[in-house]
XYZ file of C-alpha atoms in Angstrom:
618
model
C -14.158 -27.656 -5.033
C -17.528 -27.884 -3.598
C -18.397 -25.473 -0.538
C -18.635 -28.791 1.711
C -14.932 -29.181 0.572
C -14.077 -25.978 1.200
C -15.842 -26.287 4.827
C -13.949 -29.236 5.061
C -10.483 -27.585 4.222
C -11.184 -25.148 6.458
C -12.051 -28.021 9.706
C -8.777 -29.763 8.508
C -6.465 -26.844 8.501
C -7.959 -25.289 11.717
C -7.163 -28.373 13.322
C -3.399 -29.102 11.812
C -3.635 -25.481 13.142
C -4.297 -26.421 16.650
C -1.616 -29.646 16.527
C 0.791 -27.337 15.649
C 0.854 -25.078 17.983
C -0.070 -26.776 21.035
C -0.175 -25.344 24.491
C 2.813 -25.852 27.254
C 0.379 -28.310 28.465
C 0.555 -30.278 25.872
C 4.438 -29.989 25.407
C 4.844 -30.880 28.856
C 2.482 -33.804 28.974
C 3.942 -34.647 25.296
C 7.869 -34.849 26.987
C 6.623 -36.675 30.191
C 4.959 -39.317 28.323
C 8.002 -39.533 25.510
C 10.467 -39.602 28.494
C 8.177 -42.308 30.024
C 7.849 -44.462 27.019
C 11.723 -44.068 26.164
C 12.232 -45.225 29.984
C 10.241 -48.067 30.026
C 11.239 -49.106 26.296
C 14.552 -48.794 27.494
C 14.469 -50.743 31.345
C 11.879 -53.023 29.406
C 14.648 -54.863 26.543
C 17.689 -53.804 29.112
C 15.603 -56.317 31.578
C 14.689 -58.922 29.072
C 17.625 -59.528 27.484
C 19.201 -59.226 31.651
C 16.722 -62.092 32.687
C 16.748 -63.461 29.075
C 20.745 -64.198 29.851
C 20.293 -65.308 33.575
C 17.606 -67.517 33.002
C 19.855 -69.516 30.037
C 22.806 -69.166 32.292
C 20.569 -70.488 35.193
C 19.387 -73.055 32.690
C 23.355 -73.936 31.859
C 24.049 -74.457 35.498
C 21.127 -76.532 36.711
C 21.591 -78.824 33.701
C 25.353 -78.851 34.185
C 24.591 -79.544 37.981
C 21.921 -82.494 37.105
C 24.944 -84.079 34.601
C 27.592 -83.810 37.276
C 25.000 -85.607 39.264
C 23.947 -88.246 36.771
C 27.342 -88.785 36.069
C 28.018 -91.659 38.838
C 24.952 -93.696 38.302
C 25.813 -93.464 34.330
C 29.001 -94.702 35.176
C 27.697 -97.574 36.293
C 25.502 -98.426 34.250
C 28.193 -97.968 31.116
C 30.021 -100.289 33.528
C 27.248 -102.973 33.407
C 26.829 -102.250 37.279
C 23.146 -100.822 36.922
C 20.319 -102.427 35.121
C 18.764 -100.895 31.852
C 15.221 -100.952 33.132
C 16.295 -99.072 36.578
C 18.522 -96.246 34.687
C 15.998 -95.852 31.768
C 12.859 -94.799 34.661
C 15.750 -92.353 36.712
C 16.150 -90.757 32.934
C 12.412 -90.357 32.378
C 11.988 -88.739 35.716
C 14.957 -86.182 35.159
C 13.241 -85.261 31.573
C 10.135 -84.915 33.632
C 11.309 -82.752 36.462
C 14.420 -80.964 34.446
C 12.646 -80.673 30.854
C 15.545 -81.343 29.259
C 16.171 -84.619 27.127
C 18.476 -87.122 28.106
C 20.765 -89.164 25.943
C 23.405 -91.513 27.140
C 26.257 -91.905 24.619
C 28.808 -94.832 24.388
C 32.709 -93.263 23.544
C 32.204 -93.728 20.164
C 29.117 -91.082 19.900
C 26.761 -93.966 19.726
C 23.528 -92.867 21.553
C 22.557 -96.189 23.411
C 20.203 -94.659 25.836
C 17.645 -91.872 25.881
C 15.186 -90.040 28.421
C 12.522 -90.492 24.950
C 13.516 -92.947 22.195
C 12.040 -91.004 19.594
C 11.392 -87.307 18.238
C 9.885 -85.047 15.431
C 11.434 -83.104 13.073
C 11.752 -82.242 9.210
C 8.612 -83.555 9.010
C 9.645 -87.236 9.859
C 10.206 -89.159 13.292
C 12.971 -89.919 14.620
C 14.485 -92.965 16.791
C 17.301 -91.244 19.221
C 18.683 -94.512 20.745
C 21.091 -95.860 17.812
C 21.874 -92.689 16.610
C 25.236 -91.726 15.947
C 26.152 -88.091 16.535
C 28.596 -86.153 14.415
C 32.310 -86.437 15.689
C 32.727 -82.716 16.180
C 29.468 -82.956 18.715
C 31.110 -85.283 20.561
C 35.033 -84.469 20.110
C 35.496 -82.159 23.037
C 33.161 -83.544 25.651
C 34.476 -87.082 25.211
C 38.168 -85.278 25.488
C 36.580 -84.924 29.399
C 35.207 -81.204 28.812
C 31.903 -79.882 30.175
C 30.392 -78.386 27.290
C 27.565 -76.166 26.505
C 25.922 -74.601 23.645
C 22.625 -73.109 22.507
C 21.196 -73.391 18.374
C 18.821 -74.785 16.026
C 19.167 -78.906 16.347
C 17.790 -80.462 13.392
C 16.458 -83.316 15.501
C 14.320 -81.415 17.745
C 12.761 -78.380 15.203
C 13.636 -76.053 17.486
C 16.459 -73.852 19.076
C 17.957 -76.150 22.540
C 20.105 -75.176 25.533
C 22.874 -78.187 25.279
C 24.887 -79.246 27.903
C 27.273 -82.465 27.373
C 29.188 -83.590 30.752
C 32.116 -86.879 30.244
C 31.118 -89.789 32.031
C 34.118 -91.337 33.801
C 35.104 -94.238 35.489
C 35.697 -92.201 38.745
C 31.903 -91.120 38.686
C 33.495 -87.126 38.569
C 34.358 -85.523 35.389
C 37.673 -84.534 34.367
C 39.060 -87.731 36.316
C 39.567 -91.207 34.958
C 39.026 -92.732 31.763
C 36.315 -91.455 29.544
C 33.527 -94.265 29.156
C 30.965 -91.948 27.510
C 28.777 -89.198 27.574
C 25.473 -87.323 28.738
C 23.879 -84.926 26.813
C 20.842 -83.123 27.968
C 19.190 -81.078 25.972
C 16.499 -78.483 27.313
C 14.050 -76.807 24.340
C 14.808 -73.140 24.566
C 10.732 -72.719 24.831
C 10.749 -73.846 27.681
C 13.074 -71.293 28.974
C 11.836 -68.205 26.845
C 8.095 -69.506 28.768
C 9.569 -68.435 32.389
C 11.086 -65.054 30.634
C 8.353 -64.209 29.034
C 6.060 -65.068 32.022
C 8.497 -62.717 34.573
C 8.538 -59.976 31.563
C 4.693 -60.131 31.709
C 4.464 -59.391 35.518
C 7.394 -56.911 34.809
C 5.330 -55.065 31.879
C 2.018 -54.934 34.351
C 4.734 -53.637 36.656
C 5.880 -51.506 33.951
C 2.374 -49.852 33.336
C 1.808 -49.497 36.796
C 4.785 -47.330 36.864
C 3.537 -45.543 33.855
C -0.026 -44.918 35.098
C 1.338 -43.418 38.134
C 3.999 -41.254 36.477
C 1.421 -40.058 33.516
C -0.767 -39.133 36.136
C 2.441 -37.193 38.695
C 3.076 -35.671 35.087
C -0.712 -34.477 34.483
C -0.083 -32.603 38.070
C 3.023 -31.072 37.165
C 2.423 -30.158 33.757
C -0.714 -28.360 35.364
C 1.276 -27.099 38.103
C 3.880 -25.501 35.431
C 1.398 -24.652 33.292
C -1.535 -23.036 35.404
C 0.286 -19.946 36.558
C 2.102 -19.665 32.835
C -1.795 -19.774 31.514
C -2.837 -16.934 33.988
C -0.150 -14.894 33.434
C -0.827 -15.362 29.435
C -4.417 -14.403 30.382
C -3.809 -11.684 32.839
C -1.482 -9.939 29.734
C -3.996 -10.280 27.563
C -6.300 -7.989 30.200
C -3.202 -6.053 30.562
C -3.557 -5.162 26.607
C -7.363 -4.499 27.183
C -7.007 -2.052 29.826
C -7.709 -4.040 32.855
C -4.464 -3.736 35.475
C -6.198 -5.591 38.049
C -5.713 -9.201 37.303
C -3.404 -10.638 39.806
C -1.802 -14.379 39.220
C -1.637 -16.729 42.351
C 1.824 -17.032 43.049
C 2.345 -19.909 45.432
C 5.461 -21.882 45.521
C 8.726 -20.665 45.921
C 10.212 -22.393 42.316
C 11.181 -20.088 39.389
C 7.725 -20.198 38.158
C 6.254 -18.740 41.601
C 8.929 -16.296 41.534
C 7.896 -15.215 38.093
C 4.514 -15.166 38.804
C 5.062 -12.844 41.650
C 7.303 -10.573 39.261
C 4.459 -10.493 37.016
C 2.350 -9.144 39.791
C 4.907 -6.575 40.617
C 4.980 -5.682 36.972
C 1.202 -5.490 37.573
C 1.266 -3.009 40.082
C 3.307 -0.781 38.715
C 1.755 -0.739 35.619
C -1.816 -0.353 37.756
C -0.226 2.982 39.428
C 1.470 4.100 36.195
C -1.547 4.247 34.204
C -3.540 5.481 36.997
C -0.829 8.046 37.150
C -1.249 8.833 33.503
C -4.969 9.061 33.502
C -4.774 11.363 36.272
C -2.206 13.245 33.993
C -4.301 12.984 30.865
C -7.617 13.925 33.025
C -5.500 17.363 34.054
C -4.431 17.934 30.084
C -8.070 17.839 29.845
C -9.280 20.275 31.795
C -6.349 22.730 31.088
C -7.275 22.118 27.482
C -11.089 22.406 28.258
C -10.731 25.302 30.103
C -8.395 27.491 27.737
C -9.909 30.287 25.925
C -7.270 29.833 23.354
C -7.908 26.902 20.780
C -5.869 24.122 20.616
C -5.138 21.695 17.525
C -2.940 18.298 17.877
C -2.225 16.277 14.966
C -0.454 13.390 14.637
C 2.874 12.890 11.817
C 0.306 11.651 9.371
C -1.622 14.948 9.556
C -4.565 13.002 11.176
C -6.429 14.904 14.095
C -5.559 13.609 17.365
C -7.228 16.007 20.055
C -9.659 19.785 19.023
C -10.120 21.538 22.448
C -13.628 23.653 22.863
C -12.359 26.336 22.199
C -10.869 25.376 18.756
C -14.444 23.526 17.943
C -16.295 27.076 18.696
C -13.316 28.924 17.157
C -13.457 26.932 13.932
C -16.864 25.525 14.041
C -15.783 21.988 13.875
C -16.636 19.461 16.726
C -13.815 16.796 17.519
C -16.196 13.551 17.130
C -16.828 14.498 13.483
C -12.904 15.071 12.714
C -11.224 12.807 15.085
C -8.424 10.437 13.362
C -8.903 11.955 9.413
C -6.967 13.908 7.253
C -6.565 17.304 8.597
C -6.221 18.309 5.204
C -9.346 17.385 3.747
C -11.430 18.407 6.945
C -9.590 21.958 7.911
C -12.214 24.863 7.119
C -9.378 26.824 6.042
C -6.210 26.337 3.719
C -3.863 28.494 5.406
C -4.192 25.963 8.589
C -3.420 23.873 6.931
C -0.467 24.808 4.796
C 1.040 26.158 8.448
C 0.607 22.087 9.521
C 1.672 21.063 6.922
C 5.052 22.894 6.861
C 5.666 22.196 10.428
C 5.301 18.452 10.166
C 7.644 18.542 7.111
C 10.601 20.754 8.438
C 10.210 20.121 11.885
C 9.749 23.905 12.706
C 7.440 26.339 14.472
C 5.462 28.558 12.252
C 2.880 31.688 12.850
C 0.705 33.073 10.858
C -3.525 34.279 10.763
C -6.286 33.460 8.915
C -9.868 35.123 8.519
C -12.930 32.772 8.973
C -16.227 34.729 8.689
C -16.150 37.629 10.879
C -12.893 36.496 13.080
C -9.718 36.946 12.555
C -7.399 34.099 14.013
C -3.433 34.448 14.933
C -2.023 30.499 15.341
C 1.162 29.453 16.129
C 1.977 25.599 15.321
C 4.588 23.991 16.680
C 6.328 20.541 16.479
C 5.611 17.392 18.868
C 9.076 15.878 19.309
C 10.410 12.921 20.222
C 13.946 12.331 22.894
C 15.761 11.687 19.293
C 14.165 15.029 17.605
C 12.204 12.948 15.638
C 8.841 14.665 14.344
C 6.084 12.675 16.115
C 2.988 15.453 15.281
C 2.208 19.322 15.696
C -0.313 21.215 18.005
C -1.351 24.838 16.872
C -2.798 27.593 19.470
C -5.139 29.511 17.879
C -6.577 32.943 19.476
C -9.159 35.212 18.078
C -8.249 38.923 17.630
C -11.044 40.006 16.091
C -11.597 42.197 19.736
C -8.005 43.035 19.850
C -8.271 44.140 16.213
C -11.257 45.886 17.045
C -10.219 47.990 19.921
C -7.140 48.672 18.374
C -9.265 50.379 15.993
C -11.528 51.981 18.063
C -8.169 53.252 19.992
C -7.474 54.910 16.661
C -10.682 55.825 16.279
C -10.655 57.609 19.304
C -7.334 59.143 18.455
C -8.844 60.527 15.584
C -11.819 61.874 16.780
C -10.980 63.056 20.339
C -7.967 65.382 18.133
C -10.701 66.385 16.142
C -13.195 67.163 19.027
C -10.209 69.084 20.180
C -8.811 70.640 16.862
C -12.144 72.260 16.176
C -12.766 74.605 19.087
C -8.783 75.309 19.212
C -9.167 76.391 15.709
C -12.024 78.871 16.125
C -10.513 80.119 19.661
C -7.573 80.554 17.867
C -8.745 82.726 14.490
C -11.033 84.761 16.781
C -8.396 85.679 19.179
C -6.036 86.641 16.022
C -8.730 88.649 14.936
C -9.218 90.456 18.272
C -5.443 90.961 18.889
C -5.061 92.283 15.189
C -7.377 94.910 15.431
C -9.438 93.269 12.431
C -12.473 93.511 14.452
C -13.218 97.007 15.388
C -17.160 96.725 15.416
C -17.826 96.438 18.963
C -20.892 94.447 18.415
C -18.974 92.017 16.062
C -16.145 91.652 19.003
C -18.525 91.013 21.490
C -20.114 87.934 19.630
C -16.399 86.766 18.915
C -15.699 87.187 22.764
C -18.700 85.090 23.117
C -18.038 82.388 20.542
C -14.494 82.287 22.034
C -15.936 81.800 25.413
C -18.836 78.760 23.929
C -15.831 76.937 22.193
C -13.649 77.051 25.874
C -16.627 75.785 27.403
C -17.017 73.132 24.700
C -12.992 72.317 25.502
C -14.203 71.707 29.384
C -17.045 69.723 29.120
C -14.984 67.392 26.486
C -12.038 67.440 28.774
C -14.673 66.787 31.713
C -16.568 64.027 30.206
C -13.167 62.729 29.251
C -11.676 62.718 32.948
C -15.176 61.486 34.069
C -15.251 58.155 31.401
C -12.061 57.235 32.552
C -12.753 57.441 36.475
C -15.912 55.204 35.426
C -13.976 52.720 33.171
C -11.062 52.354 35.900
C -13.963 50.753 37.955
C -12.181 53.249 41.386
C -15.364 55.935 41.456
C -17.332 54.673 44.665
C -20.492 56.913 45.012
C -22.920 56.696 48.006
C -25.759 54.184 47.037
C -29.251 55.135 48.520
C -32.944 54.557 48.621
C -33.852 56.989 45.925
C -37.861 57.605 45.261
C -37.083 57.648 41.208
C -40.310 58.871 40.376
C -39.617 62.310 41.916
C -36.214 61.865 39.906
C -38.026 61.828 36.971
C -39.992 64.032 37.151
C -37.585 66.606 38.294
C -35.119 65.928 35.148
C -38.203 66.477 32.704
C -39.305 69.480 34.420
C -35.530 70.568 33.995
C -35.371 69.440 30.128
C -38.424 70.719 29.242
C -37.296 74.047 27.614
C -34.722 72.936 25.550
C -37.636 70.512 24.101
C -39.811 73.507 23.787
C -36.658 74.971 21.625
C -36.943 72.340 19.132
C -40.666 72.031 19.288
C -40.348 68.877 21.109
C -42.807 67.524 23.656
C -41.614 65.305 26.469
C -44.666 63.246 28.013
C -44.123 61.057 30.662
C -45.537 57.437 31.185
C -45.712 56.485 34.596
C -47.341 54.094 36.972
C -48.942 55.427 40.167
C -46.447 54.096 42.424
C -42.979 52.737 41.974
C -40.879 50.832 44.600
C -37.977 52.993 45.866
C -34.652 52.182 44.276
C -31.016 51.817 45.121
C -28.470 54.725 42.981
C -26.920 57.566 43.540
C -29.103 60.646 42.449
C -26.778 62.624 40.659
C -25.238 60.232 38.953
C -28.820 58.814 37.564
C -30.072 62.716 37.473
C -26.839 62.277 35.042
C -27.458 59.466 33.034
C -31.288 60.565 32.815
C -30.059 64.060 30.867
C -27.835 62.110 28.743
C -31.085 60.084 27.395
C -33.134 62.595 27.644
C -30.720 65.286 25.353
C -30.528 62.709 22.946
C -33.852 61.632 22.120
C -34.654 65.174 21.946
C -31.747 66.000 20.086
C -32.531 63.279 17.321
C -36.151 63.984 17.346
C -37.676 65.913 13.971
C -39.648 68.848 15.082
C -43.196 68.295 16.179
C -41.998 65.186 18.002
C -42.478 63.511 20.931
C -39.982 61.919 23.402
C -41.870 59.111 26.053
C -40.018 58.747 29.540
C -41.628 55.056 31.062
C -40.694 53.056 34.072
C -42.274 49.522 35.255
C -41.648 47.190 37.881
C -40.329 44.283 36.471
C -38.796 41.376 38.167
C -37.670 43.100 41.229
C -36.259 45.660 39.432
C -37.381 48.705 37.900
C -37.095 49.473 34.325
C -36.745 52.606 32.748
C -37.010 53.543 29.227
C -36.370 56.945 26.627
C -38.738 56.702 23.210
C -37.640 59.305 20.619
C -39.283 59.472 17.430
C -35.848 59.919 15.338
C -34.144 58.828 12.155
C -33.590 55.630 14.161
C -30.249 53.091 14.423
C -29.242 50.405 11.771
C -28.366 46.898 12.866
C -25.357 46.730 12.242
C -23.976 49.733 14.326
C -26.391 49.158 17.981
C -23.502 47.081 19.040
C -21.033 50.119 19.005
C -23.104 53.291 20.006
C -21.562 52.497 23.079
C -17.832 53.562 21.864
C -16.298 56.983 22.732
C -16.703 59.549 19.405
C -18.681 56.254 17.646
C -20.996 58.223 14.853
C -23.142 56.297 13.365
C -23.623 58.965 10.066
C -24.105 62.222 9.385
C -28.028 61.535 10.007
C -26.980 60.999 13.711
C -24.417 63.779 14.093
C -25.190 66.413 16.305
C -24.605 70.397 15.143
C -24.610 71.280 18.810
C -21.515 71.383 21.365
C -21.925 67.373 21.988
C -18.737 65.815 22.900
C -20.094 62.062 21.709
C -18.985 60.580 24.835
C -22.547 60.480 26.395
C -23.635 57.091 25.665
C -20.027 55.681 26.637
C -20.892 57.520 30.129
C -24.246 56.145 30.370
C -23.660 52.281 29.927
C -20.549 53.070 33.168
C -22.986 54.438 35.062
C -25.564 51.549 34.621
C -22.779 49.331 34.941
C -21.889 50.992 38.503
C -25.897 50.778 39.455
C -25.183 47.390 38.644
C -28.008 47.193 36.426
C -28.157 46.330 32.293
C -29.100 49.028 29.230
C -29.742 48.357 26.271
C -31.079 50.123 23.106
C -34.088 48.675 20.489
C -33.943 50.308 17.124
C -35.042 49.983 13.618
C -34.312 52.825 10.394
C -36.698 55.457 10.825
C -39.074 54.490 13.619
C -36.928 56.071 16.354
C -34.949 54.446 19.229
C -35.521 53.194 22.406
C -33.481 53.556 25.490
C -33.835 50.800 28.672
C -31.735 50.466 31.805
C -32.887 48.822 35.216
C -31.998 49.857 38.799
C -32.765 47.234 41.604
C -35.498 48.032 44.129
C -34.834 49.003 47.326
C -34.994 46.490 50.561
């Protein structure tokens, strides 16, 4: 088959298509014209044969009447009382005005006088007048019966209405003697002409009826169908989203009340899904604006919704995995497994995964339907890496606030057995264990202080007095004040500052506080010979303030947590003095009640700088 052919095929069976399945249009205008047709067919041969009948049975009667009439003058005439010549021209006239054929016949069937003396048929002529007719034409109208009949007479060609009426000697049939008979025959054309000319104005009639009632049924098939067709097309907007189609219902018929159900259904369906989207918009922005990620598959394991958080948790955005295989797209297995197995037994499961530096808790549970049928599975996820990681540090801190502790306990402790034993009777060597038993109780306070004073900080409920402070004299004060234990270590403190600075709002023992802390520090971690830089700038409406040591410096990895309470970064870092390692942790709360930011800039072995801002004064 060509590609023409196949075109052609393709034209044919799209258009069988169309015949068979045409529109309620159609089927309507289809039944009002077959109910039209069946109607007229119908009325049309119920009428024909009706004036087909009436018209022979008119025919019957009028010829029947013209015999009864003729029958007096034939009388005579049998009679020899009226002239051939005079009876012959009344005959002609009654086949004229009648169209029926006259013949006169004697009592022995002998025709002796006819309207027209001859005729064709069978392909010859014939002579009517001397013609004999067959006894059984003649037995039971010259018995003095009327009689009638209709069929095919040989001596015409053609089908005839007969009617033979018994000429008496009275003039009246059915009294007297018998002298004869009429027959007149009438061609049957003649009356099928007058039926068929009344059926004709009946069939214009006819189709005048039909025009009229094709057209009422073009109305009301459009009438029936026009609301049927906007309701199909306002279903189809329906299924496309759009709620607002509305059909014109006018009419107050089954189809208007329909149509106005339809709009009902309309309506409701308008404020449902309105209602829903207002719902789903909600879902949205709960699910947008959880911390916690959330995961929704569907039963086939494909995804169905990835909150923010989940993308940022799992580092997978919901346009790239929307509607595939969770399985094949999940950046971890054990996810996946926990979907899995919740999909399949209809269960909740928990677990936790590690992806990079996180670690993840989830908890999936099953989507159910009213009939506990599995329909999907949504998974929480939340990070605990911070939870994990201050659960540490709380050990952490366990561990090294006992050991802060345990270490000064333990030399009070051996030095006071000592004393109390009597070991130590030097009196020089008892005086330098009264004094190292006196260091390590002051050691105990200041941890125990810098303890009590962290948490006040932390618990955000310290509220110091907040005042214009000239922080250039505080400077310079606190270096003044530091500058022998520098000298101690061979450390010189030089300090960078600009001719003015703007006054700033603190609290000046809190920053004369947070200054020593910096200051003890970088000359703590400073190598002999070293130098420690104390700078301030104005900067952006705020002052910054910086410490420079010259140290072993601060790896990456640990800047984050020099922050911590007891954090150590190594042995490099850790101090041989009576530090309690809770002076960073003091300084960031302090900042943090200034309101201001600090922050530390570090590399291995090029030292460390310290930077916090305070906000200038009004």
């Amino acid at each position: 088959m060509s590609l023409g052919d196949q075109d052609g095929l393709g034209s044919r069976v799209q258009v069988r298509g169309a015949f068979m399945k045409p529109g309620l249009f159609h089927k309507l205008m289809f039944t009002y014209l077959v109910i039209i047709l069946i109607t007229v067919v119908t009325l049309g041969g119920a009428f024909y044969r009706l004036l087909t009948t009436y018209t022979i049975n008119a025919k019957y009667e009028q010829l029947v009447g013209e015999g009864i009439q003729l029958n007096q003058v034939t009388a005579s005439y049998l009679m020899g009382m009226t002239d051939r010549r005079s009876f012959s021209s009344l005959l002609a006239v009654l086949d004229r005005f009648s169209g029926a054929r006259v013949w006169v016949v004697d009592k022995t069937g002998l025709i002796i006088l006819a309207s027209q003396e001859t005729g064709f048929a069978q392909g010859r002529m014939y002579s009517f007048r001397g013609l004999r007719l067959d006894p059984e034409e003649t037995r039971q109208v010259l018995s003095g019966n009327i009689v009638r009949w209709m069929g095919k007479n040989p001596r015409f060609n053609e089908t005839v209405l007969t009617v033979a009426v018994p000429v008496t000697t009275t003039g009246e049939p059915g009294t007297g003697e018998v002298l004869g008979a009429i027959f007149l025959n009438a061609p049957l054309t003649g009356v099928t002409a007058t039926v068929t000319r009344l059926f004709h104005y009946l069939g214009w009639a006819a189709l005048l009826a039909g025009v009229i009632s094709t057209l009422l049924g073009v109305y009301l098939s459009r009438a029936i169908s026009r609301p049927l067709r906007e309701m199909r097309q306002a279903a189809l907007a329906m299924a496309g989203g759009d709620y607002r189609t509305r059909i014109r219902s006018g009419g107050d018929d089954e189809v208007g009340e329909l149509a106005r159900a339809f709009n009902d259904l309309a309506d409701g369906l308008e404020h449902s899904m309105e209602a829903l989207h207002e719902e789903k918009g909600k879902l949205d922005s709960m699910l947008s604006s959880m911390s916690e990620g959330v995961v929704a598959l569907d039963r086939e394991s494909k995804l169905m919704r990835l909150n923010p958080a989940a993308e940022a948790l799992l580092g997978l955005t919901e346009g790239q995995a929307a509607g595939q295989d969770w399985r094949e797209v999940s950046p971890v297995q054990e996810l996946a497994d926990l979907f899995q197995n919740t999909l399949e037994k209809g269960i909740a499961c928990a677990g936790s995964f590690t992806l990079g530096t996180q670690k993840i808790a989830v908890s999936v549970s099953p989507i159910l339907s009213t009939q506990k049928e599995v329909l999907g599975a949504v998974a929480v996820l939340l990070d605990i890496s911070q939870a994990e990681r201050l659960e540490q540090m709380r050990r952490e801190f366990l561990a090294d606030a006992s050991h802060e502790l345990r270490t000064p306990l333990t030399v009070i402790r051996g030095y006071n057995d000592a004393l109390m034993e009597g070991v130590v009777t030097d009196p020089e060597k008892r005086k330098s264990y009264h004094l190292s038993i006196r260091e390590e109780t002051m050691r105990l306070e200041r941890l125990v202080r810098n303890l009590l004073d962290l948490s006040r900080l932390q618990s955000g409920k310290v509220e110091e007095e907040m005042v214009p402070l000239d922080i250039k004299g505080v400077l310079q004060s606190i270096a003044a004040r530091m500058a022998g234990a520098a000298k101690a270590r061979d450390i010189s403190v030089e300090l960078r500052l600009p001719d003015t600075l703007p006054q700033v709002i603190g609290n000046e023992d809190r920053l004369t506080q947070l200054l020593i802390i910096l200051l003890d520090n970088a000359i703590q971690f400073s190598p002999p010979g070293g130098l420690v830089i104390v700078g301030a700038e104005e900067k952006l409406e705020e002052v910054w303030l910086s410490v420079t040591d010259q140290g072993v410096g601060i790896p990456a990895e640990h800047l984050p947590l020099i922050w911590e309470r007891f954090y150590k970064v190594d042995k490099a870092r850790t101090r041989s003095g009576t530090g309690t390692g809770l002076g960073l942790a003091i300084a960031r709360e302090i900042v943090k009640l200034h309101r201001g930011n600090i922050w530390v800039e570090s590399q291995p072995g090029q030292g460390a700088t310290f930077t916090f801002t305070l906000k200038i004064a009004d």
